[in-house]
Tab-separated table of N, CA and C in Angstrom:
chain	number	residue	atom	x	y	z
A	1	MET	N	27.497	75.530	73.632
A	1	MET	CA	28.909	75.436	74.038
A	1	MET	C	29.608	75.582	72.536
A	2	ASN	N	30.835	76.279	72.662
A	2	ASN	CA	31.594	76.450	71.593
A	2	ASN	C	32.663	75.433	71.600
A	3	TYR	N	32.621	74.129	71.037
A	3	TYR	CA	33.605	73.305	70.947
A	3	TYR	C	34.719	73.667	70.182
A	4	THR	N	34.558	74.387	69.123
A	4	THR	CA	35.706	74.649	68.355
A	4	THR	C	36.748	75.653	69.082
A	5	GLU	N	36.245	76.626	69.885
A	5	GLU	CA	37.070	77.407	70.536
A	5	GLU	C	37.781	76.446	71.738
A	6	GLN	N	37.070	75.643	72.275
A	6	GLN	CA	37.685	74.732	73.360
A	6	GLN	C	38.774	73.968	72.715
A	7	LEU	N	38.554	73.269	71.566
A	7	LEU	CA	39.752	72.532	70.822
A	7	LEU	C	40.695	73.349	70.411
A	8	GLU	N	40.475	74.694	69.952
A	8	GLU	CA	41.509	75.532	69.615
A	8	GLU	C	42.309	75.868	70.933
A	9	GLU	N	41.745	76.046	72.112
A	9	GLU	CA	42.559	76.257	73.294
A	9	GLU	C	43.354	75.131	73.511
A	10	LEU	N	42.920	73.838	73.360
A	10	LEU	CA	43.632	72.642	73.604
A	10	LEU	C	44.748	72.542	72.782
A	11	GLN	N	44.446	72.881	71.433
A	11	GLN	CA	45.629	72.845	70.441
A	11	GLN	C	46.651	73.917	70.879
A	12	HIS	N	46.365	75.117	71.443
A	12	HIS	CA	47.386	76.085	71.822
A	12	HIS	C	48.159	75.383	72.975
A	13	ARG	N	47.507	74.769	73.968
A	13	ARG	CA	48.149	74.250	75.107
A	13	ARG	C	49.144	73.053	74.628
A	14	VAL	N	48.772	72.355	73.724
A	14	VAL	CA	49.484	71.261	73.143
A	14	VAL	C	50.735	71.881	72.302
A	15	ASP	N	50.473	72.990	71.602
A	15	ASP	CA	51.561	73.625	71.037
A	15	ASP	C	52.584	74.121	72.026
A	16	GLY	N	52.035	74.663	73.037
A	16	GLY	CA	52.931	75.235	74.266
A	16	GLY	C	53.692	73.986	74.870
A	17	ALA	N	53.142	72.852	75.020
A	17	ALA	CA	53.766	71.815	75.571
A	17	ALA	C	54.978	71.310	74.714
A	18	VAL	N	54.559	71.388	73.472
A	18	VAL	CA	55.623	70.999	72.335
A	18	VAL	C	56.856	71.846	72.497
A	19	GLU	N	56.635	73.318	72.524
A	19	GLU	CA	57.695	74.264	72.705
A	19	GLU	C	58.403	74.042	73.878
A	20	ASP	N	57.757	73.781	75.037
A	20	ASP	CA	58.442	73.560	76.348
A	20	ASP	C	59.338	72.436	76.235
A	21	VAL	N	58.877	71.341	75.606
A	21	VAL	CA	59.713	70.049	75.550
A	21	VAL	C	60.870	70.279	74.750
A	22	ARG	N	60.798	70.946	73.630
A	22	ARG	CA	62.013	71.364	72.950
A	22	ARG	C	62.897	72.235	73.540
A	23	GLN	N	62.553	73.248	74.244
A	23	GLN	CA	63.453	74.136	75.063
A	23	GLN	C	64.036	73.152	76.174
A	24	ALA	N	63.236	72.415	76.896
A	24	ALA	CA	63.880	71.613	77.906
A	24	ALA	C	64.809	70.551	77.540
A	25	ALA	N	64.699	70.235	76.370
A	25	ALA	CA	65.709	69.214	75.993
A	25	ALA	C	67.245	69.778	76.109
A	26	ALA	N	67.272	70.946	76.142
A	26	ALA	CA	68.606	71.534	76.066
A	26	ALA	C	69.075	72.058	77.395
A	27	GLU	N	68.214	71.880	78.421
A	27	GLU	CA	68.517	72.527	79.701
A	27	GLU	C	69.067	71.488	80.709
A	28	ASP	N	69.765	72.023	81.645
A	28	ASP	CA	70.404	71.204	82.649
A	28	ASP	C	69.390	70.745	83.778
A	29	HIS	N	69.791	70.073	84.737
A	29	HIS	CA	69.002	69.463	85.794
A	29	HIS	C	68.345	70.552	86.646
A	30	GLU	N	69.069	71.612	86.974
A	30	GLU	CA	68.460	72.622	87.816
A	30	GLU	C	67.493	73.604	86.954
A	31	GLN	N	67.779	73.786	85.700
A	31	GLN	CA	66.819	74.492	84.806
A	31	GLN	C	65.478	73.557	84.810
A	32	LEU	N	65.680	72.298	84.534
A	32	LEU	CA	64.504	71.508	84.299
A	32	LEU	C	63.790	71.397	85.688
A	33	ALA	N	64.336	71.479	86.906
A	33	ALA	CA	63.625	71.544	88.125
A	33	ALA	C	62.809	72.701	88.299
A	34	ALA	N	63.384	73.883	87.821
A	34	ALA	CA	62.639	75.086	87.831
A	34	ALA	C	61.432	75.099	86.911
A	35	ARG	N	61.683	74.611	85.737
A	35	ARG	CA	60.728	74.347	84.663
A	35	ARG	C	59.435	73.417	85.158
A	36	VAL	N	59.872	72.381	86.007
A	36	VAL	CA	58.737	71.411	86.550
A	36	VAL	C	58.085	72.244	87.603
A	37	ASP	N	58.870	73.045	88.419
A	37	ASP	CA	58.065	73.892	89.518
A	37	ASP	C	57.133	74.806	88.857
A	38	LYS	N	57.443	75.335	87.823
A	38	LYS	CA	56.649	76.444	87.096
A	38	LYS	C	55.374	75.680	86.438
A	39	ASN	N	55.638	74.475	85.894
A	39	ASN	CA	54.643	73.853	85.241
A	39	ASN	C	53.608	73.287	86.439
A	40	GLN	N	54.119	72.808	87.575
A	40	GLN	CA	53.262	72.326	88.721
A	40	GLN	C	52.435	73.456	89.037
A	41	HIS	N	52.970	74.622	89.187
A	41	HIS	CA	52.091	75.829	89.634
A	41	HIS	C	50.948	76.040	88.484
A	42	ASP	N	51.303	76.067	87.191
A	42	ASP	CA	50.343	76.104	86.093
A	42	ASP	C	49.465	75.033	86.119
A	43	LEU	N	49.787	73.850	86.417
A	43	LEU	CA	48.935	72.768	86.475
A	43	LEU	C	47.885	72.889	87.643
A	44	LYS	N	48.427	73.417	88.761
A	44	LYS	CA	47.413	73.643	89.864
A	44	LYS	C	46.547	74.813	89.420
A	45	SER	N	46.860	75.845	88.839
A	45	SER	CA	46.001	76.881	88.414
A	45	SER	C	44.993	76.318	87.389
A	46	ALA	N	45.457	75.558	86.445
A	46	ALA	CA	44.598	74.823	85.409
A	46	ALA	C	43.506	73.998	86.105
A	47	VAL	N	43.966	73.220	87.144
A	47	VAL	CA	43.024	72.385	87.886
A	47	VAL	C	41.934	73.104	88.698
A	48	GLN	N	42.543	74.321	89.176
A	48	GLN	CA	41.496	75.129	89.829
A	48	GLN	C	40.472	75.733	88.963
A	49	ASN	N	40.937	76.247	87.721
A	49	ASN	CA	40.116	76.732	86.562
A	49	ASN	C	38.994	75.661	86.178
A	50	GLY	N	39.670	74.324	85.978
A	50	GLY	CA	38.804	73.458	85.500
A	50	GLY	C	37.688	73.051	86.533
A	51	GLN	N	38.185	73.148	87.818
A	51	GLN	CA	37.326	72.753	89.018
A	51	GLN	C	36.001	73.886	89.000
A	52	GLN	N	36.454	75.152	88.683
A	52	GLN	CA	35.349	76.300	88.611
A	52	GLN	C	34.465	75.894	87.563
A	53	ARG	N	34.867	75.430	86.428
A	53	ARG	CA	34.105	75.188	85.344
A	53	ARG	C	33.217	73.912	85.681
A	54	LEU	N	33.850	73.004	86.335
A	54	LEU	CA	33.235	71.835	86.600
A	54	LEU	C	32.057	72.020	87.780
A	55	ASP	N	32.262	72.964	88.557
A	55	ASP	CA	31.207	73.120	89.555
A	55	ASP	C	29.888	73.732	88.815
A	56	ARG	N	30.175	74.292	87.682
A	56	ARG	CA	28.980	74.675	86.868
A	56	ARG	C	28.417	73.550	86.035
A	57	ALA	N	29.091	72.481	85.915
A	57	ALA	CA	28.589	71.218	85.138
A	57	ALA	C	27.873	70.309	85.964
A	58	GLU	N	27.197	69.276	85.205
A	58	GLU	CA	26.412	68.359	86.020
A	58	GLU	C	27.110	67.595	86.936
A	59	ASP	N	26.406	66.962	87.984
A	59	ASP	CA	26.974	66.252	89.244
A	59	ASP	C	27.760	64.890	88.669
A	60	GLN	N	27.248	64.380	87.666
A	60	GLN	CA	27.869	63.159	87.207
A	60	GLN	C	29.341	63.135	86.845
A	61	LEU	N	29.804	64.455	86.330
A	61	LEU	CA	31.134	64.637	85.971
A	61	LEU	C	32.047	65.069	87.098
A	62	GLU	N	31.529	65.374	88.215
A	62	GLU	CA	32.349	65.570	89.425
A	62	GLU	C	33.241	64.574	89.969
A	63	SER	N	32.648	63.281	89.946
A	63	SER	CA	33.564	62.166	90.394
A	63	SER	C	34.759	61.933	89.466
A	64	LYS	N	34.562	62.104	88.200
A	64	LYS	CA	35.553	61.808	87.188
A	64	LYS	C	36.723	62.981	87.429
A	65	TRP	N	36.354	64.296	87.551
A	65	TRP	CA	37.211	65.384	87.728
A	65	TRP	C	37.945	65.153	88.941
A	66	THR	N	37.236	64.835	90.067
A	66	THR	CA	37.998	64.627	91.302
A	66	THR	C	39.101	63.510	91.275
A	67	GLN	N	38.864	62.447	90.415
A	67	GLN	CA	39.766	61.381	90.218
A	67	GLN	C	40.992	62.013	89.297
A	68	VAL	N	40.587	62.867	88.351
A	68	VAL	CA	41.766	63.469	87.444
A	68	VAL	C	42.562	64.302	88.352
A	69	LYS	N	41.897	65.051	89.258
A	69	LYS	CA	42.704	65.964	90.045
A	69	LYS	C	43.622	65.196	91.144
A	70	ALA	N	43.032	64.188	91.638
A	70	ALA	CA	43.818	63.275	92.542
A	70	ALA	C	44.948	62.561	91.784
A	71	ASP	N	44.732	62.056	90.639
A	71	ASP	CA	45.881	61.707	89.731
A	71	ASP	C	46.795	62.389	89.481
A	72	ALA	N	46.531	63.718	89.060
A	72	ALA	CA	47.434	64.858	88.786
A	72	ALA	C	48.315	65.105	89.951
A	73	SER	N	47.762	65.249	91.198
A	73	SER	CA	48.439	65.590	92.397
A	73	SER	C	49.494	64.561	92.680
A	74	VAL	N	49.110	63.201	92.600
A	74	VAL	CA	49.900	62.133	92.931
A	74	VAL	C	51.079	62.090	91.971
A	75	LYS	N	50.874	62.315	90.660
A	75	LYS	CA	51.735	62.283	89.666
A	75	LYS	C	52.879	63.289	89.801
A	76	VAL	N	52.415	64.535	90.208
A	76	VAL	CA	53.237	65.763	90.569
A	76	VAL	C	54.030	65.404	91.702
A	77	ALA	N	53.469	64.840	92.807
A	77	ALA	CA	54.228	64.604	94.039
A	77	ALA	C	55.340	63.412	93.609
A	78	ASP	N	54.824	62.414	92.938
A	78	ASP	CA	55.676	61.423	92.522
A	78	ASP	C	56.903	61.961	91.648
A	79	LEU	N	56.627	62.848	90.749
A	79	LEU	CA	57.654	63.447	89.905
A	79	LEU	C	58.667	64.102	90.720
A	80	LYS	N	58.159	64.983	91.737
A	80	LYS	CA	59.061	65.690	92.504
A	80	LYS	C	59.948	64.907	93.406
A	81	ALA	N	59.338	63.818	93.862
A	81	ALA	CA	60.070	62.893	94.625
A	81	ALA	C	61.132	62.050	93.955
A	82	LYS	N	60.706	61.736	92.720
A	82	LYS	CA	61.765	60.998	91.901
A	82	LYS	C	62.872	62.075	91.536
A	83	MET	N	62.661	63.276	91.306
A	83	MET	CA	63.699	64.262	90.892
A	83	MET	C	64.491	64.373	92.189
A	84	GLU	N	64.018	64.457	93.315
A	84	GLU	CA	64.725	64.620	94.532
A	84	GLU	C	65.703	63.334	94.838
A	85	GLN	N	65.150	62.153	94.576
A	85	GLN	CA	65.972	61.047	94.899
A	85	GLN	C	67.060	60.916	93.804
A	86	ARG	N	66.894	61.529	92.586
A	86	ARG	CA	67.801	61.356	91.522
A	86	ARG	C	69.073	62.274	92.077
A	87	ARG	N	68.794	63.451	92.620
A	87	ARG	CA	69.692	64.335	93.003
A	87	ARG	C	70.589	63.665	93.956
A	88	LYS	N	70.075	62.847	94.884
A	88	LYS	CA	70.831	62.004	95.980
A	88	LYS	C	71.757	60.931	95.354
A	89	GLU	N	71.349	60.470	94.347
A	89	GLU	CA	71.988	59.227	93.740
A	89	GLU	C	72.892	59.530	92.621
A	90	HIS	N	74.077	59.052	92.712
A	90	HIS	CA	75.286	59.385	91.733
A	90	HIS	C	75.496	57.990	90.840
A	91	ASP	N	74.624	56.942	91.117
A	91	ASP	CA	75.102	55.767	90.486
A	91	ASP	C	74.534	55.801	88.887
A	92	ALA	N	75.339	55.664	87.900
A	92	ALA	CA	74.995	55.752	86.600
A	92	ALA	C	73.902	54.818	86.116
A	93	ASP	N	74.076	53.574	86.648
A	93	ASP	CA	73.109	52.428	86.308
A	93	ASP	C	71.778	52.800	86.756
A	94	ARG	N	71.644	53.482	88.086
A	94	ARG	CA	70.391	53.725	88.743
A	94	ARG	C	69.765	55.014	87.785
A	95	ALA	N	70.665	55.886	87.552
A	95	ALA	CA	70.137	57.097	86.792
A	95	ALA	C	69.534	56.681	85.436
A	96	THR	N	70.216	55.749	84.668
A	96	THR	CA	69.723	55.217	83.467
A	96	THR	C	68.408	54.349	83.573
A	97	THR	N	68.348	53.745	84.677
A	97	THR	CA	66.990	53.047	85.055
A	97	THR	C	66.031	53.958	85.313
A	98	ASP	N	66.259	55.132	86.148
A	98	ASP	CA	65.402	56.167	86.364
A	98	ASP	C	64.842	56.909	85.230
A	99	ALA	N	65.994	57.142	84.199
A	99	ALA	CA	65.538	57.868	82.966
A	99	ALA	C	64.724	56.957	82.160
A	100	ASN	N	64.906	55.773	82.119
A	100	ASN	CA	64.086	54.762	81.280
A	100	ASN	C	62.617	54.783	81.902
A	101	TRP	N	62.473	54.819	83.226
A	101	TRP	CA	61.137	54.874	83.715
A	101	TRP	C	60.500	56.200	83.597
A	102	ALA	N	61.100	57.411	83.591
A	102	ALA	CA	60.672	58.648	83.264
A	102	ALA	C	60.256	58.662	81.923
A	103	GLU	N	61.026	58.205	80.976
A	103	GLU	CA	60.576	58.103	79.562
A	103	GLU	C	59.246	57.239	79.494
A	104	ALA	N	59.156	56.221	80.056
A	104	ALA	CA	57.981	55.442	79.947
A	104	ALA	C	56.781	56.058	80.600
A	105	ASP	N	57.114	56.868	81.515
A	105	ASP	CA	55.790	57.640	82.261
A	105	ASP	C	55.553	58.623	81.196
A	106	ALA	N	56.501	59.266	80.489
A	106	ALA	CA	56.231	60.334	79.508
A	106	ALA	C	55.325	59.609	78.296
A	107	ASP	N	55.705	58.659	77.833
A	107	ASP	CA	55.081	57.877	76.826
A	107	ASP	C	53.721	57.571	77.252
A	108	ALA	N	53.557	57.086	78.428
A	108	ALA	CA	52.100	56.771	78.916
A	108	ALA	C	51.325	57.974	79.166
A	109	ALA	N	51.886	59.132	79.484
A	109	ALA	CA	51.151	60.330	79.594
A	109	ALA	C	50.648	60.837	78.169
A	110	ILE	N	51.539	60.745	77.171
A	110	ILE	CA	51.257	61.048	75.823
A	110	ILE	C	50.052	60.101	75.377
A	111	ASP	N	50.103	58.842	75.605
A	111	ASP	CA	49.144	57.914	75.146
A	111	ASP	C	47.789	58.333	75.967
A	112	LEU	N	47.867	58.663	77.143
A	112	LEU	CA	46.563	59.045	77.836
A	112	LEU	C	46.079	60.426	77.227
A	113	ALA	N	46.887	61.357	76.726
A	113	ALA	CA	46.470	62.525	76.310
A	113	ALA	C	45.875	62.312	74.798
A	114	SER	N	46.435	61.318	74.302
A	114	SER	CA	45.888	60.945	72.830
A	114	SER	C	44.546	60.289	73.061
A	115	TRP	N	44.245	59.486	74.062
A	115	TRP	CA	43.077	58.881	74.445
A	115	TRP	C	42.057	59.841	74.677
A	116	ALA	N	42.544	60.748	75.652
A	116	ALA	CA	41.626	61.922	76.027
A	116	ALA	C	41.125	62.732	74.916
A	117	THR	N	41.931	62.992	74.015
A	117	THR	CA	41.643	63.933	72.878
A	117	THR	C	40.531	63.007	72.070
A	118	ASP	N	40.871	61.771	71.823
A	118	ASP	CA	39.863	60.969	71.013
A	118	ASP	C	38.618	60.883	71.699
A	119	ASN	N	38.599	60.709	73.084
A	119	ASN	CA	37.457	60.603	73.829
A	119	ASN	C	36.782	61.967	73.694
A	120	ALA	N	37.380	63.142	73.859
A	120	ALA	CA	36.797	64.452	73.770
A	120	ALA	C	36.124	64.630	72.418
A	121	ARG	N	36.805	64.251	71.313
A	121	ARG	CA	36.189	64.209	70.038
A	121	ARG	C	34.857	63.521	70.033
A	122	LEU	N	34.780	62.384	70.395
A	122	LEU	CA	33.615	61.580	70.488
A	122	LEU	C	32.529	62.171	71.401
A	123	ALA	N	32.898	62.634	72.410
A	123	ALA	CA	31.884	63.367	73.344
A	123	ALA	C	31.356	64.438	72.656
A	124	ILE	N	32.184	65.347	71.915
A	124	ILE	CA	31.790	66.493	71.402
A	124	ILE	C	30.815	66.261	70.213
A	125	LEU	N	31.186	65.193	69.464
A	125	LEU	CA	30.237	64.752	68.273
A	125	LEU	C	28.900	64.284	68.908
A	126	ASP	N	29.003	63.487	70.001
A	126	ASP	CA	27.759	63.068	70.675
A	126	ASP	C	26.929	64.195	71.000
A	127	ALA	N	27.510	65.167	71.622
A	127	ALA	CA	26.881	66.394	72.108
A	127	ALA	C	26.263	67.129	71.148
A	128	LEU	N	26.958	67.308	70.073
A	128	LEU	CA	26.348	68.072	68.885
A	128	LEU	C	25.110	67.351	68.210
A	129	ASP	N	25.355	65.931	68.088
A	129	ASP	CA	24.337	65.191	67.533
A	129	ASP	C	23.013	65.126	68.444
A	130	ALA	N	23.219	65.162	69.775
A	130	ALA	CA	22.165	65.061	70.782
A	130	ALA	C	21.446	66.494	70.696
A	131	ARG	N	22.268	67.460	70.517
A	131	ARG	CA	21.554	68.663	70.417
A	131	ARG	C	20.665	68.949	69.235
A	132	ALA	N	21.305	68.578	68.049
A	132	ALA	CA	20.709	68.573	66.718
A	132	ALA	C	19.475	67.814	66.817
A	133	TYR	N	19.404	66.669	67.447
A	133	TYR	CA	18.225	65.762	67.401
A	133	TYR	C	17.099	66.507	68.321
A	134	ALA	N	17.694	67.021	69.478
A	134	ALA	CA	16.657	67.607	70.397
A	134	ALA	C	16.051	68.952	69.617
A	135	ASP	N	16.785	69.518	68.932
A	135	ASP	CA	16.251	70.787	68.042
A	135	ASP	C	15.343	70.350	67.112
A	136	GLU	N	15.543	69.172	66.363
A	136	GLU	CA	14.728	68.735	65.321
A	136	GLU	C	13.363	68.327	65.987
A	137	LEU	N	13.556	67.578	67.113
A	137	LEU	CA	12.253	67.211	67.805
A	137	LEU	C	11.365	68.263	68.277
A	138	THR	N	12.017	69.277	68.674
A	138	THR	CA	11.405	70.553	69.215
A	138	THR	C	10.738	71.287	67.916
A	139	LYS	N	11.272	71.333	66.941
A	139	LYS	CA	10.777	71.939	65.787
A	139	LYS	C	9.509	71.152	65.352
A	140	LEU	N	9.526	69.799	65.306
A	140	LEU	CA	8.423	68.927	64.893
A	140	LEU	C	7.407	69.083	65.872
A	141	ALA	N	7.626	69.178	67.181
A	141	ALA	CA	6.625	69.366	68.217
A	141	ALA	C	5.805	70.616	68.103
A	142	THR	N	6.500	71.681	67.789
A	142	THR	CA	5.804	73.092	67.637
A	142	THR	C	5.066	73.361	66.443
A	143	ARG	N	5.160	72.237	65.569
A	143	ARG	CA	4.276	72.518	64.297
A	143	ARG	C	2.859	72.172	64.497
């Protein structure tokens, strides 16, 4: 496995997310709704691609990926429902509260992504160490 390429792809995705957030900060509600729809489609594609890769992985990972997919679907549905609800409500106090909750959700998602990145780093280091150890034992066994 080429972990460097995978991490570079992840970095590319993070850079894209940063640019999206920069652009979205200047958009109105309709533009943001369109951006959310596009990102929802992109997320579904990413989930499908991830599922295809996962199908080739070991069975023990399948339950984790299923949970991530379910969580992502729930999050997207919740986000769309919240956006629709905000369209219907004109109360400034309610809108402020909703904005605070949305910002808290965004903070939590960033924290989760940070944890996932740290977890991926540790998993990759463990995989590299396990492979190096296995290769070392194989060399010793063939002597």
